[in-house]
XYZ file of C-alpha atoms in Angstrom:
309
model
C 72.117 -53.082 -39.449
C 75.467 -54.936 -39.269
C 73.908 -56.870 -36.149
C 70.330 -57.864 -38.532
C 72.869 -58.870 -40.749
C 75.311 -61.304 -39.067
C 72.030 -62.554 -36.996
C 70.137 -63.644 -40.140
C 73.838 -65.385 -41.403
C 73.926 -67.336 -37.875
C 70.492 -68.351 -38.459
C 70.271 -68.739 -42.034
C 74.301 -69.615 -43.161
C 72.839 -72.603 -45.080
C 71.143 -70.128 -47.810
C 73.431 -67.543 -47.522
C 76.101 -70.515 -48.920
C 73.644 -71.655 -51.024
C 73.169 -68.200 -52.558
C 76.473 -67.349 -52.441
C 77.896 -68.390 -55.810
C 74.487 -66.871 -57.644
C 75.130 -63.681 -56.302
C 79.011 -63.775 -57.466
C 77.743 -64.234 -60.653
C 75.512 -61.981 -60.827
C 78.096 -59.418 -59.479
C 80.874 -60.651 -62.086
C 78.277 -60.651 -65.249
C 75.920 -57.581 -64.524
C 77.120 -55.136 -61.018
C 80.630 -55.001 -62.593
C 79.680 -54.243 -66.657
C 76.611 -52.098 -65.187
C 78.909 -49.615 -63.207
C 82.114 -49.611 -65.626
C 79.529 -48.835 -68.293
C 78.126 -45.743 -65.596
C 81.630 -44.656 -65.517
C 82.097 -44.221 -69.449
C 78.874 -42.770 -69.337
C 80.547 -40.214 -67.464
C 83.946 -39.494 -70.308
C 84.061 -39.109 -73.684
C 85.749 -42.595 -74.366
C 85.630 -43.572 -78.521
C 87.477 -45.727 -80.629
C 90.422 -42.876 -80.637
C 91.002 -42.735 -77.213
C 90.350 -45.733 -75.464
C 93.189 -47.985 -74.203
C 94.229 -51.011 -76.654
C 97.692 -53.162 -77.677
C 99.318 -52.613 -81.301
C 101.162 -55.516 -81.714
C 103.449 -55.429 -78.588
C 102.665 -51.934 -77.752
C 100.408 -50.639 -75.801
C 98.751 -47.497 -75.910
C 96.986 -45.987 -72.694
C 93.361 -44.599 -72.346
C 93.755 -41.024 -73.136
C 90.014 -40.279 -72.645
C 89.007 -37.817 -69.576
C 85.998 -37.332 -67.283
C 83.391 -35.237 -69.088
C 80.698 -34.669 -66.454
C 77.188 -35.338 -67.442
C 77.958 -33.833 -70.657
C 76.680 -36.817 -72.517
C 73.786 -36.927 -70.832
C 72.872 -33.234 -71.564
C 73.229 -33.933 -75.359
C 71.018 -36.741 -75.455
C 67.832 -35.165 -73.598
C 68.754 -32.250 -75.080
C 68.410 -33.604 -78.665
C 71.817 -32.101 -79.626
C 72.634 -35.844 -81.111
C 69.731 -35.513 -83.334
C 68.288 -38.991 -83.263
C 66.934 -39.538 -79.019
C 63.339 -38.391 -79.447
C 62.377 -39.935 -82.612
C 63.922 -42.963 -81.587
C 62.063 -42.843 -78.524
C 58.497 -41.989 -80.170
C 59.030 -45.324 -82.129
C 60.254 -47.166 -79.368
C 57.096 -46.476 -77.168
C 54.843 -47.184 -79.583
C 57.122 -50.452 -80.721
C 56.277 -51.401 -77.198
C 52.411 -50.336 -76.836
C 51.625 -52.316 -80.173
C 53.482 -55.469 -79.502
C 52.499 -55.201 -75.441
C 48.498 -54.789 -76.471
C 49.032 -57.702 -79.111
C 50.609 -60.024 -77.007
C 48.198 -59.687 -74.187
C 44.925 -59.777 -76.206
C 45.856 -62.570 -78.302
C 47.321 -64.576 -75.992
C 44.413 -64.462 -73.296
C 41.881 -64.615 -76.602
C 44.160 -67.724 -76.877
C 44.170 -68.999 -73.121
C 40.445 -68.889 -72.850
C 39.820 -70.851 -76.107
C 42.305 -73.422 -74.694
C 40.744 -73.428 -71.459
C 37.738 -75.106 -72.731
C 37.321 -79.333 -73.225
C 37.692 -79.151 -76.742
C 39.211 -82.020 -78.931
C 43.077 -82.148 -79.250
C 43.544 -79.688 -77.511
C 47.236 -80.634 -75.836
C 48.029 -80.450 -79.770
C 46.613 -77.205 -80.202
C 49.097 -75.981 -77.025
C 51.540 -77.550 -78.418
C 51.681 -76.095 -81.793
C 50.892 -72.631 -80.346
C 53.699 -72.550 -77.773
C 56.315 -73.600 -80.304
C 57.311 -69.934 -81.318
C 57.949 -69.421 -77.866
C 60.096 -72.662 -77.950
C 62.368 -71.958 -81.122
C 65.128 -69.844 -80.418
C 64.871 -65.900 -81.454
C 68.069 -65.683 -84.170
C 66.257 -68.758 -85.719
C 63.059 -67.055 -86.002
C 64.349 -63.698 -86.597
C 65.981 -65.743 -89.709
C 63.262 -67.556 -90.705
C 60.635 -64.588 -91.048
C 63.483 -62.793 -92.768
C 63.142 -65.368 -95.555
C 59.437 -64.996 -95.811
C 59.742 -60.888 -95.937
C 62.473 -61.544 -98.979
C 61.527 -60.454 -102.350
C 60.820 -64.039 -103.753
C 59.262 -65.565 -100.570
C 56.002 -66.612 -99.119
C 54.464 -63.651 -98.724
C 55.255 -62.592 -101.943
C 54.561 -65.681 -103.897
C 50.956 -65.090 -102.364
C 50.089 -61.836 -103.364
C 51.528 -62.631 -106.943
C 49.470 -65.892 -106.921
C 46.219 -63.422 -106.393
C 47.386 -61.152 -109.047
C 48.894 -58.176 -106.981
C 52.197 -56.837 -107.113
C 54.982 -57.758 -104.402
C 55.561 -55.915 -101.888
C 59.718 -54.551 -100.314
C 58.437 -55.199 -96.978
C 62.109 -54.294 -95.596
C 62.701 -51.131 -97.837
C 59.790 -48.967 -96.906
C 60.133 -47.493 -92.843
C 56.006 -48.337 -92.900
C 56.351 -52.088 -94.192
C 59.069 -52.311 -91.879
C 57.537 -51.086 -89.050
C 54.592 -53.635 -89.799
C 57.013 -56.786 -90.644
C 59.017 -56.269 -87.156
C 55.818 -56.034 -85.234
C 54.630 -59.014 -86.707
C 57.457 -61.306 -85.976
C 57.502 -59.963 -82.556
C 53.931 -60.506 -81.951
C 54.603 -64.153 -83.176
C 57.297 -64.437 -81.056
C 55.739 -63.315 -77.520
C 52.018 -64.813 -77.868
C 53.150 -68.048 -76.590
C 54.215 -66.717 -73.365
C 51.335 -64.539 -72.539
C 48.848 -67.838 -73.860
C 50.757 -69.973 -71.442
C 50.655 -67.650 -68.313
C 46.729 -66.558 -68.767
C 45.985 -70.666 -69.208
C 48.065 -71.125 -65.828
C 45.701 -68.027 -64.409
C 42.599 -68.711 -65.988
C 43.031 -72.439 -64.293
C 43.180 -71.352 -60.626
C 40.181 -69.086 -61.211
C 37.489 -71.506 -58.996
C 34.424 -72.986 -61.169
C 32.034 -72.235 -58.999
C 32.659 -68.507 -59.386
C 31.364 -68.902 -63.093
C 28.686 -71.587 -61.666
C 27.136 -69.147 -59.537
C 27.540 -65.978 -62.011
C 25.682 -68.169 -64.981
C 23.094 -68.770 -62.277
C 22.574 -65.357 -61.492
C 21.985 -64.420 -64.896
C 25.099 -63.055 -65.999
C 25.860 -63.081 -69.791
C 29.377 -64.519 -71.127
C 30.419 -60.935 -71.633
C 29.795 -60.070 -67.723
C 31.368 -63.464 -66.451
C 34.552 -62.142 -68.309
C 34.287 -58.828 -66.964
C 33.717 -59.753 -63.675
C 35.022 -63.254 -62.752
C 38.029 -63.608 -65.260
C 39.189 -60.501 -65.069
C 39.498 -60.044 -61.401
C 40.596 -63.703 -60.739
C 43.772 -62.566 -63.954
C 44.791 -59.461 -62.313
C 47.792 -60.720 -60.607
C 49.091 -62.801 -63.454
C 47.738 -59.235 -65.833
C 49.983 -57.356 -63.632
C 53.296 -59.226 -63.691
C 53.340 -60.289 -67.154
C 52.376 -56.706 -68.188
C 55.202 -55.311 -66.392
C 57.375 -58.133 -68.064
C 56.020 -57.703 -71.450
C 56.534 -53.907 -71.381
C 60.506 -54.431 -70.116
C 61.192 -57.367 -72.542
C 59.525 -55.568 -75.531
C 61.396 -51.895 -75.173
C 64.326 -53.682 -74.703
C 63.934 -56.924 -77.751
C 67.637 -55.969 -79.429
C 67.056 -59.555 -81.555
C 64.171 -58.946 -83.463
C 65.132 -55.527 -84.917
C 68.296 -55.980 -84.890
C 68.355 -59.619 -86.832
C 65.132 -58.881 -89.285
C 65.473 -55.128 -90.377
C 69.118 -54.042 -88.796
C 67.018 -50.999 -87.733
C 66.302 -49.842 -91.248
C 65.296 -48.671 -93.974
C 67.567 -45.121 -92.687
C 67.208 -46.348 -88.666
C 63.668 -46.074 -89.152
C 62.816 -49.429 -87.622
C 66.100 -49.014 -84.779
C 64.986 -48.913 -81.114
C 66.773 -47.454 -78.519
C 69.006 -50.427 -77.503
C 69.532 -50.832 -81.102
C 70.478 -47.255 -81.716
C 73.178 -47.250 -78.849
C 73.989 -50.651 -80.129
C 74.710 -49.071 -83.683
C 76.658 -45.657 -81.598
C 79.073 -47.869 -79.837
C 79.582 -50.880 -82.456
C 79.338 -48.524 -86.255
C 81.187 -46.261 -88.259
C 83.174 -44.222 -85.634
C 82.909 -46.102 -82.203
C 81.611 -43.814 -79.371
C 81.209 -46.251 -76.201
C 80.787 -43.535 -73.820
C 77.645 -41.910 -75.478
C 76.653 -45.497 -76.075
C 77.154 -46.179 -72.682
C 74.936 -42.786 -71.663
C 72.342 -44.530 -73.632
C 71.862 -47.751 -71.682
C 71.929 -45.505 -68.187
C 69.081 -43.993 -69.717
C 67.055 -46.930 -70.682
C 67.537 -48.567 -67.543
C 66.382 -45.103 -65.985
C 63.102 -44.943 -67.705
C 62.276 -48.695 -67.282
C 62.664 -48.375 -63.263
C 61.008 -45.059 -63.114
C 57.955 -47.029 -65.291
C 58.298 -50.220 -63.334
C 57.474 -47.760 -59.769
C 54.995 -46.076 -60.927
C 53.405 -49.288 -62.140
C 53.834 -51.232 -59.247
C 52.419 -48.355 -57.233
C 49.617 -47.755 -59.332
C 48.588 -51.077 -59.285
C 49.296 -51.522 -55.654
C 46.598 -48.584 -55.402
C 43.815 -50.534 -57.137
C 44.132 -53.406 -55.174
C 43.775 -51.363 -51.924
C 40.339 -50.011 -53.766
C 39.298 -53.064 -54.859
């Protein structure tokens, strides 16, 4: 091993250098906070017993090594909130994950076609993907308020206005929404880069065989998407169980946590009321669990189909 090593840096010390200072970054910002955060995981650190300074004193960590204690009490559901945080937090992903894929190749394949202005019609559609999250998170905030847009509209037809951020339902609705908004423009944008290396003739000879629109979908477009399907699936799925921003910045994860994810929830257990950074800590070990675990079986799954295909 050490040999395969050292060989490849004799051959190869010009990347190795080159990757070099990514790889100390990497290490600084993520291997060093990721296994620190394992350790806590592992004690019953809070906001009483972790190490801080007083002025010119300074008081020592007092907290000790609990075992997988923590663990036990979150899959357990001794703490009371895991599963039905969970529950929502799958189907926060499904919903947004389905929406984003179906609109955005709806979206692709109208864009695909020689219509007129249609580099204006990518443009406007890719700019919610081009305005940063806090800013959108903000602006769709405004619209949900009491006295704006949406509001105005259903008084100007005569309805009543609607608390879209007090009810958990409305809530639930209003933070899918923005989300969906949000993550179209990515999925449009990487079907339209699919959809363009899928080779004309394929739908030449398919229309000349008879096929109906429905059937050239199903059996050119499909196939020729499955790659760019399966990465930006797996992407979508990671990005969405884990979007802190949206919930976080539009709802705060209520009404009552209804609306709070689980990176949300661990946000609120290590950063609210009484600060408990090693169950908070337990929390993100267990995310990051379940996405790999997913992210296998996915890949494997999928690596499956292709060898039937």
């Amino acid at each position: 091993m050490l040999r395969a090593i050292r060989g490849s840096f004799d051959r190869y010390w010009y990347g190795w250098a080159m990757a070099a200072p990514v790889v100390l970054v990497m290490l600084v910002l993520v291997g060093y906070p990721f296994v620190w955060g394992l350790y806590l995981s592992t004690t019953n650190a809070d906001e009483s017993n972790i190490g801080r300074d007083i002025g010119v004193n300074h008081i020592p960590p007092s907290y000790k090594s609990v075992g997988l204690h923590n663990y036990w009490d979150i899959l357990s559901g001794h703490d009371g909130h895991f599963y039905s945080t969970l529950n929502w937090t799958l189907i926060w992903t499904f919903v947004n994950v389905f929406f984003h894929i179906a609109i955005g190749l709806g979206l692709a394949i109208l864009l695909n076609r020689k219509i007129r202005f249609r580099a204006g019609y990518r443009l406007m559609l890719i700019l919610p993907w081009a305005i940063p999250g806090f800013v959108a998170a903000f602006a769709w905030r405004l619209l949900y308020n009491d006295n704006g847009v949406f509001n105005a509209v259903l008084k100007f037809f005569g309805m009543h206005g609607v608390d879209w951020l007090s009810q958990p339902t409305s809530a639930k609705i209003a933070v899918i929404a923005v989300n969906v908004w949000m993550g179209v423009p990515f999925m449009m944008v990487s079907f339209l880069g699919g959809l363009q290396t899928i080779p004309s003739e394929l739908y030449e000879a398919a229309e000349m065989d008879g096929a109906t629109p429905w059937q050239r979908f199903r059996m050119v477009t499909l196939p020729g998407l499955r790659p760019v399907m399966m990465t930006v699936t797996l992407l979508g799925v990671i990005w969405t169980f884990n979007k802190f921003d949206v919930i976080f910045l539009v709802t705060e994860g209520g009404p009552a946590g209804s609306t709070d994810i689980l990176v949300t929830h661990a946000y609120q257990i290590a950063f609210q009321n009484i600060r408990q950074y090693a169950e908070a800590a337990s929390y993100g070990v267990v995310i990051l669990s379940m996405l790999i675990v997913f992210a296998t079986v996915y890949r494997r799954s999928q690596a499956k189909l292709e060898v039937q295909a």
